[in-house]
Coordinates of C-alpha atoms in Angstrom, one line a residue:
M1 CA 230.2 49.1 18.0
C2 CA 231.7 49.2 21.4
P3 CA 229.2 48.7 24.1
V4 CA 228.4 51.9 26.1
E5 CA 230.2 52.0 29.4
Q6 CA 228.0 52.8 32.3
V7 CA 229.9 54.9 34.8
E8 CA 228.3 55.1 38.3
P9 CA 228.5 58.4 40.3
A10 CA 230.9 58.4 43.2
H11 CA 228.1 58.0 45.8
A12 CA 225.9 55.8 43.8
G13 CA 226.2 53.0 46.3
D14 CA 225.2 55.4 49.1
Y15 CA 222.1 56.4 47.2
R16 CA 221.0 52.8 46.8
A17 CA 221.7 52.0 50.4
N18 CA 219.8 55.0 51.7
G19 CA 216.9 55.0 49.3
G20 CA 218.4 58.0 47.5
E21 CA 220.1 60.0 50.2
P22 CA 223.9 60.4 50.7
R23 CA 225.3 58.9 53.9
A24 CA 226.5 62.3 55.2
D25 CA 223.0 63.8 54.8
R26 CA 221.6 60.8 56.5
E27 CA 223.7 61.5 59.6
E28 CA 222.9 65.3 59.5
R29 CA 219.1 65.0 59.3
P30 CA 218.6 63.2 62.6
R31 CA 220.6 66.0 64.3
R32 CA 218.3 68.6 62.7
S33 CA 215.2 66.6 63.7
R34 CA 216.4 66.5 67.3
R35 CA 217.1 70.2 67.4
T36 CA 213.6 70.9 65.9
L37 CA 212.0 68.7 68.5
V38 CA 213.8 70.4 71.3
K39 CA 212.8 73.8 70.0
T40 CA 209.2 72.7 69.7
L41 CA 209.2 71.4 73.2
V42 CA 210.7 74.6 74.6
L43 CA 208.2 76.7 72.7
L44 CA 205.4 74.5 74.0
V45 CA 206.6 74.8 77.6
V46 CA 207.0 78.6 77.3
G47 CA 203.5 78.9 75.6
M48 CA 201.9 76.8 78.4
W49 CA 203.7 78.9 81.0
I50 CA 202.4 82.1 79.4
A51 CA 198.9 80.7 79.0
F52 CA 198.7 79.6 82.6
G53 CA 200.0 83.0 83.6
I54 CA 197.4 84.8 81.6
H55 CA 194.7 82.4 82.9
G56 CA 195.9 83.1 86.5
V57 CA 195.9 86.8 86.0
M58 CA 192.4 86.7 84.4
S59 CA 191.1 84.4 87.1
Y60 CA 192.4 86.7 89.8
G61 CA 191.0 89.7 88.0
H62 CA 187.6 88.0 87.7
A63 CA 187.6 87.0 91.3
Y64 CA 188.6 90.5 92.4
Y65 CA 185.9 92.1 90.3
K66 CA 183.4 89.6 91.6
Y67 CA 184.3 89.6 95.3
R68 CA 186.2 92.9 95.5
G69 CA 189.2 91.3 97.2
F70 CA 187.2 89.4 99.8
D71 CA 186.7 85.6 100.2
P72 CA 183.6 84.2 98.5
P73 CA 180.5 84.3 100.7
K74 CA 180.3 81.3 103.0
E75 CA 177.3 80.3 105.1
A76 CA 177.8 79.8 108.8
H77 CA 177.4 76.2 110.1
G78 CA 173.8 75.3 110.8
V79 CA 172.3 78.4 109.0
S80 CA 169.7 77.7 106.4
P81 CA 170.5 79.5 103.1
G82 CA 168.1 81.6 101.1
R83 CA 167.9 81.5 97.3
L84 CA 168.9 83.9 94.6
I85 CA 167.0 83.9 91.3
S86 CA 167.2 86.1 88.2
V87 CA 164.1 87.6 86.5
R88 CA 164.0 88.8 83.0
F89 CA 161.3 91.0 81.4
Y90 CA 160.8 93.5 78.6
S91 CA 161.3 97.0 79.9
T92 CA 159.0 99.5 78.2
A93 CA 161.0 102.3 79.7
L94 CA 164.3 101.1 78.2
R95 CA 162.8 99.3 75.2
Q96 CA 164.7 96.2 75.7
R97 CA 164.8 93.0 77.8
R98 CA 166.3 93.7 81.2
S99 CA 166.9 91.7 84.4
F100 CA 166.8 92.0 88.2
D101 CA 168.0 89.5 90.9
V102 CA 165.8 88.6 93.8
Y103 CA 166.8 87.1 97.2
L104 CA 164.2 84.7 98.6
P105 CA 164.6 84.0 102.3
P106 CA 164.8 80.4 103.7
G107 CA 161.4 78.8 103.9
Y108 CA 160.0 81.2 101.2
A109 CA 158.1 78.6 99.3
S110 CA 156.2 77.2 102.2
E111 CA 155.4 80.6 103.7
A112 CA 154.2 81.9 100.3
A113 CA 152.1 78.8 99.8
A114 CA 150.5 79.5 103.2
G115 CA 149.5 83.0 102.1
H116 CA 152.3 85.0 103.7
R117 CA 153.2 88.3 102.0
F118 CA 156.6 90.0 102.2
P119 CA 158.1 93.5 102.4
V120 CA 160.7 94.3 99.8
L121 CA 164.1 96.0 99.9
Y122 CA 165.2 97.4 96.6
L123 CA 169.0 97.9 96.1
L124 CA 170.6 99.9 93.4
H125 CA 174.3 99.2 92.6
G126 CA 177.0 101.8 91.8
S127 CA 179.1 102.3 88.7
P128 CA 180.8 100.3 87.5
G129 CA 179.0 97.3 88.9
G130 CA 176.0 95.1 88.8
A131 CA 173.3 93.5 91.0
S132 CA 175.5 90.5 91.7
L133 CA 177.9 92.6 93.7
F134 CA 175.5 92.8 96.6
P135 CA 175.5 89.1 97.4
D136 CA 179.1 88.5 96.1
A137 CA 181.1 91.4 97.5
A138 CA 178.8 92.8 100.2
D139 CA 177.8 89.4 101.7
L140 CA 174.1 90.3 101.4
G141 CA 172.7 86.8 101.3
V142 CA 174.9 85.5 104.1
D143 CA 174.1 88.4 106.3
V144 CA 170.3 88.1 105.8
D145 CA 170.5 84.3 106.4
R146 CA 172.5 84.7 109.6
M147 CA 170.2 87.5 110.9
L148 CA 167.1 85.5 110.2
A149 CA 168.6 82.5 112.0
R150 CA 169.3 84.7 115.0
R151 CA 165.8 86.3 114.7
Q152 CA 167.4 89.7 114.4
I153 CA 165.1 90.5 111.4
S154 CA 161.9 89.0 109.9
P155 CA 161.8 87.6 106.4
F156 CA 161.6 90.0 103.5
L157 CA 162.6 89.9 99.8
V158 CA 165.5 91.8 98.3
A159 CA 165.2 93.0 94.6
M160 CA 168.4 94.1 92.8
P161 CA 167.9 95.6 89.4
N162 CA 170.7 95.5 86.8
G163 CA 171.0 99.1 85.8
G164 CA 174.1 99.1 83.6
D165 CA 174.0 100.4 80.0
G166 CA 176.3 97.6 78.7
S167 CA 179.5 99.6 78.9
F168 CA 182.1 99.5 81.7
R169 CA 182.2 103.1 82.8
R170 CA 179.3 105.0 81.5
D171 CA 176.9 106.1 84.3
T172 CA 173.2 106.1 84.2
E173 CA 172.6 107.9 87.6
W174 CA 169.4 105.8 87.8
A175 CA 167.6 108.8 86.3
N176 CA 165.5 109.6 83.3
T177 CA 167.8 111.3 80.8
P178 CA 168.3 111.2 77.0
H179 CA 170.7 108.3 77.8
G180 CA 167.8 106.1 79.1
A181 CA 164.8 106.1 81.4
Y182 CA 166.4 104.4 84.3
E183 CA 164.2 106.0 87.0
S184 CA 161.1 104.6 85.2
F185 CA 162.9 101.2 84.9
V186 CA 163.2 101.1 88.7
L187 CA 159.4 101.6 89.0
E188 CA 158.9 98.8 86.4
V189 CA 160.9 96.5 88.7
V190 CA 158.5 97.4 91.6
Q191 CA 155.5 96.5 89.3
Q192 CA 157.2 93.2 88.3
M193 CA 157.8 92.3 92.0
D194 CA 154.2 93.0 92.9
S195 CA 152.9 91.0 90.0
R196 CA 155.2 88.0 90.3
F197 CA 155.8 87.6 94.1
P198 CA 153.6 87.7 97.2
T199 CA 154.6 91.2 98.3
L200 CA 153.0 93.7 100.6
A201 CA 152.3 96.3 97.9
R202 CA 152.3 99.4 100.0
R203 CA 154.8 102.2 100.5
R204 CA 155.5 101.4 104.2
S205 CA 156.6 97.9 103.1
R206 CA 159.0 99.1 100.4
A207 CA 162.5 100.3 101.1
I208 CA 165.0 101.4 98.5
G209 CA 168.7 101.8 99.1
G210 CA 172.0 101.7 97.3
L211 CA 175.7 102.5 97.4
S212 CA 177.6 105.4 95.8
E213 CA 175.8 106.2 92.5
G214 CA 173.0 103.8 93.6
A215 CA 172.7 105.7 96.9
Y216 CA 172.1 108.9 95.0
G217 CA 169.6 107.0 92.7
A218 CA 167.8 105.5 95.7
M219 CA 167.2 108.8 97.5
N220 CA 166.3 110.6 94.3
V221 CA 163.8 108.0 93.2
A222 CA 162.3 107.7 96.6
L223 CA 161.8 111.4 97.1
R224 CA 160.4 111.8 93.6
H225 CA 157.9 108.9 94.3
L226 CA 156.9 109.2 97.9
N227 CA 153.7 107.4 97.2
T228 CA 155.7 104.3 96.2
F229 CA 158.6 104.2 98.8
G230 CA 158.3 104.9 102.5
I231 CA 162.0 104.1 103.4
A232 CA 165.2 105.1 101.7
E233 CA 168.9 104.3 102.5
S234 CA 171.9 106.1 101.2
W235 CA 175.3 104.4 101.6
S236 CA 178.0 106.8 100.7
G237 CA 175.8 108.8 98.4
Y238 CA 175.7 112.3 97.0
F239 CA 172.7 114.6 96.7
I240 CA 173.6 117.2 94.1
Q241 CA 173.6 116.4 90.4
E242 CA 176.1 117.9 88.0
R243 CA 176.2 118.7 84.3
A244 CA 178.2 115.5 83.5
G245 CA 177.6 111.9 82.3
P246 CA 174.0 111.5 81.3
F247 CA 173.2 115.0 82.5
R248 CA 175.9 116.5 80.3
H249 CA 173.4 118.2 78.0
A250 CA 170.6 118.6 80.5
S251 CA 168.9 121.9 81.3
L252 CA 169.4 123.6 84.6
A253 CA 165.8 122.8 85.5
A254 CA 166.4 119.1 84.8
I255 CA 169.5 119.0 87.0
A256 CA 167.7 120.8 89.8
A257 CA 164.8 118.4 89.6
N258 CA 167.2 115.5 90.1
S259 CA 169.2 117.1 92.9
P260 CA 167.7 116.0 96.2
A261 CA 169.6 118.7 98.2
T262 CA 168.1 121.3 95.9
Y263 CA 164.4 120.3 96.0
V264 CA 164.1 118.7 99.5
G265 CA 162.9 121.9 101.0
S266 CA 159.9 122.0 98.8
L267 CA 158.7 118.6 100.0
A268 CA 157.4 119.6 103.5
R269 CA 153.7 119.3 102.6
R270 CA 154.2 115.9 100.9
L271 CA 156.3 114.6 103.7
R272 CA 153.5 115.4 106.2
R273 CA 151.2 113.3 104.0
Y274 CA 153.7 110.5 103.4
P275 CA 155.8 109.7 106.4
F276 CA 159.3 109.0 105.2
H277 CA 162.2 107.2 107.0
A278 CA 165.8 107.7 105.8
Y279 CA 169.1 106.1 106.8
I280 CA 172.2 107.9 105.6
Y281 CA 175.7 107.0 106.4
M282 CA 179.1 108.2 105.2
G283 CA 182.7 107.1 105.8
R284 CA 184.7 109.7 107.7
H285 CA 187.2 109.8 104.9
D286 CA 184.7 110.1 102.1
K287 CA 185.1 113.4 100.3
T288 CA 181.4 113.9 99.9
A289 CA 180.7 113.5 103.6
P290 CA 180.1 117.2 104.4
G291 CA 177.4 117.5 101.8
A292 CA 175.6 114.4 103.2
A293 CA 175.4 115.9 106.7
G294 CA 173.9 119.1 105.3
F295 CA 171.3 117.1 103.3
A296 CA 170.4 115.0 106.2
L297 CA 169.6 118.1 108.2
E298 CA 167.6 119.7 105.4
L299 CA 165.6 116.5 105.0
R300 CA 164.8 116.4 108.7
R301 CA 163.7 120.0 108.6
A302 CA 161.3 119.2 105.8
G303 CA 159.7 116.5 107.9
G304 CA 161.7 113.3 107.1
R305 CA 162.6 110.9 110.0
V306 CA 166.3 110.7 109.5
T307 CA 169.1 108.7 111.0
F308 CA 172.5 110.0 109.9
E309 CA 175.9 108.4 110.8
F310 CA 179.5 109.2 110.3
V311 CA 181.3 105.9 110.5
R312 CA 185.0 104.9 110.3
G313 CA 185.9 104.1 106.7
S314 CA 186.1 105.5 103.2
H315 CA 184.2 105.1 100.0
D316 CA 184.8 101.3 99.4
W317 CA 183.5 97.8 99.8
E318 CA 185.1 97.3 103.2
L319 CA 182.7 99.9 104.6
W320 CA 179.6 98.8 102.7
R321 CA 180.3 95.2 103.7
K322 CA 180.8 96.1 107.3
M323 CA 177.6 98.2 107.4
M324 CA 175.3 95.7 105.6
P325 CA 173.8 94.2 108.8
R326 CA 173.0 97.7 110.2
S327 CA 171.4 98.6 106.9
L328 CA 169.3 95.5 106.8
E329 CA 168.2 96.0 110.4
Y330 CA 167.1 99.6 109.6
A331 CA 164.8 98.5 106.8
N332 CA 163.4 95.7 108.9
R333 CA 162.7 98.0 111.8
W334 CA 160.4 100.2 109.8
F335 CA 158.8 97.4 107.9
H336 CA 157.4 96.2 111.2
S337 CA 156.9 99.5 113.1
R338 CA 153.4 100.1 114.4
T339 CA 153.9 103.7 115.4
G340 CA 156.3 105.1 112.8
W341 CA 153.8 105.8 110.0
R342 CA 151.5 108.3 111.6
R343 CA 151.0 111.4 109.5
G344 CA 151.6 115.0 110.6
G345 CA 154.0 116.9 112.8
A346 CA 153.4 114.8 116.0
A347 CA 154.9 111.7 114.3
A348 CA 157.8 113.7 113.0
R349 CA 158.6 115.0 116.5
A350 CA 158.3 111.5 117.9
H351 CA 160.9 110.2 115.5
P352 CA 163.4 113.0 114.8
G353 CA 166.3 110.8 113.8
Q354 CA 169.8 111.2 115.2
V355 CA 173.3 112.1 114.2
T356 CA 176.0 109.7 115.4
T357 CA 179.6 110.7 115.0

């Protein structure tokens, strides 16, 4: 039998030399590998560029939302800073854990230890927004620190409830509605402040203010609880409630009971018993300004001691930031007044308020 002849394939030598790959494929594969590497690097660079771009946009958006386009607050040289803390508690009114922020002035710990008690300014934010906007966008803490250092005001605490409902746009109006008992929540914050901090637990040492929706809420809560608050401030607020938002399904009686401009005329007897100071300002270009002037006049006629101002500006943070020192000074003035809390018509005539245009 003839031996079997073994015939090798044409590229058998190439297979052995390359570990099983033809020489032509061996030359093509590195080229493909290089192209793949280049594509990967390009995609990586583009991906990083997009990621940094998104991060930059998000960072800018976060900074704008936090500071509303202003630089972050910065203490003046040589000014002792106060302290901002957050308090959490279970709200019976809202049936959930809620929070509020508290500004403590410089030297608070030593003064409290020495038995000193403090007035409190309560501030209600607008919508959308939160308590942090007062120190972040309105420069609250920096302004208080500076004014204390210059002895333009005396130490007091500032309590800022977080009144949002967890959504971005849905209003609460700081009122008791089927949407939530936010008016009662504000009163709970007052109770929490009086139980946790050395406050002066009396109406003449409590002021409540706010901006926009918070301005409406502050005046409405104050006038509905004259035995709790002696001072109210409205920064660009409104005074008539509408059948919208949390009042969408409310009765006409409920809307009227939460419209200060509607019920203020019925408060004359209570305002004689409870002297009440109100600071109301509006930007000249704010569309709700005419209604504010009319409300200020009606509140004064009912016996309130009212200061109303038209100031240059609109309905924005530039105005509220600019007016913060004046708002703080107003609360401080009545916290320490010896003559502004007399009952009856004589006191009302002595402090009739003013209109500045």
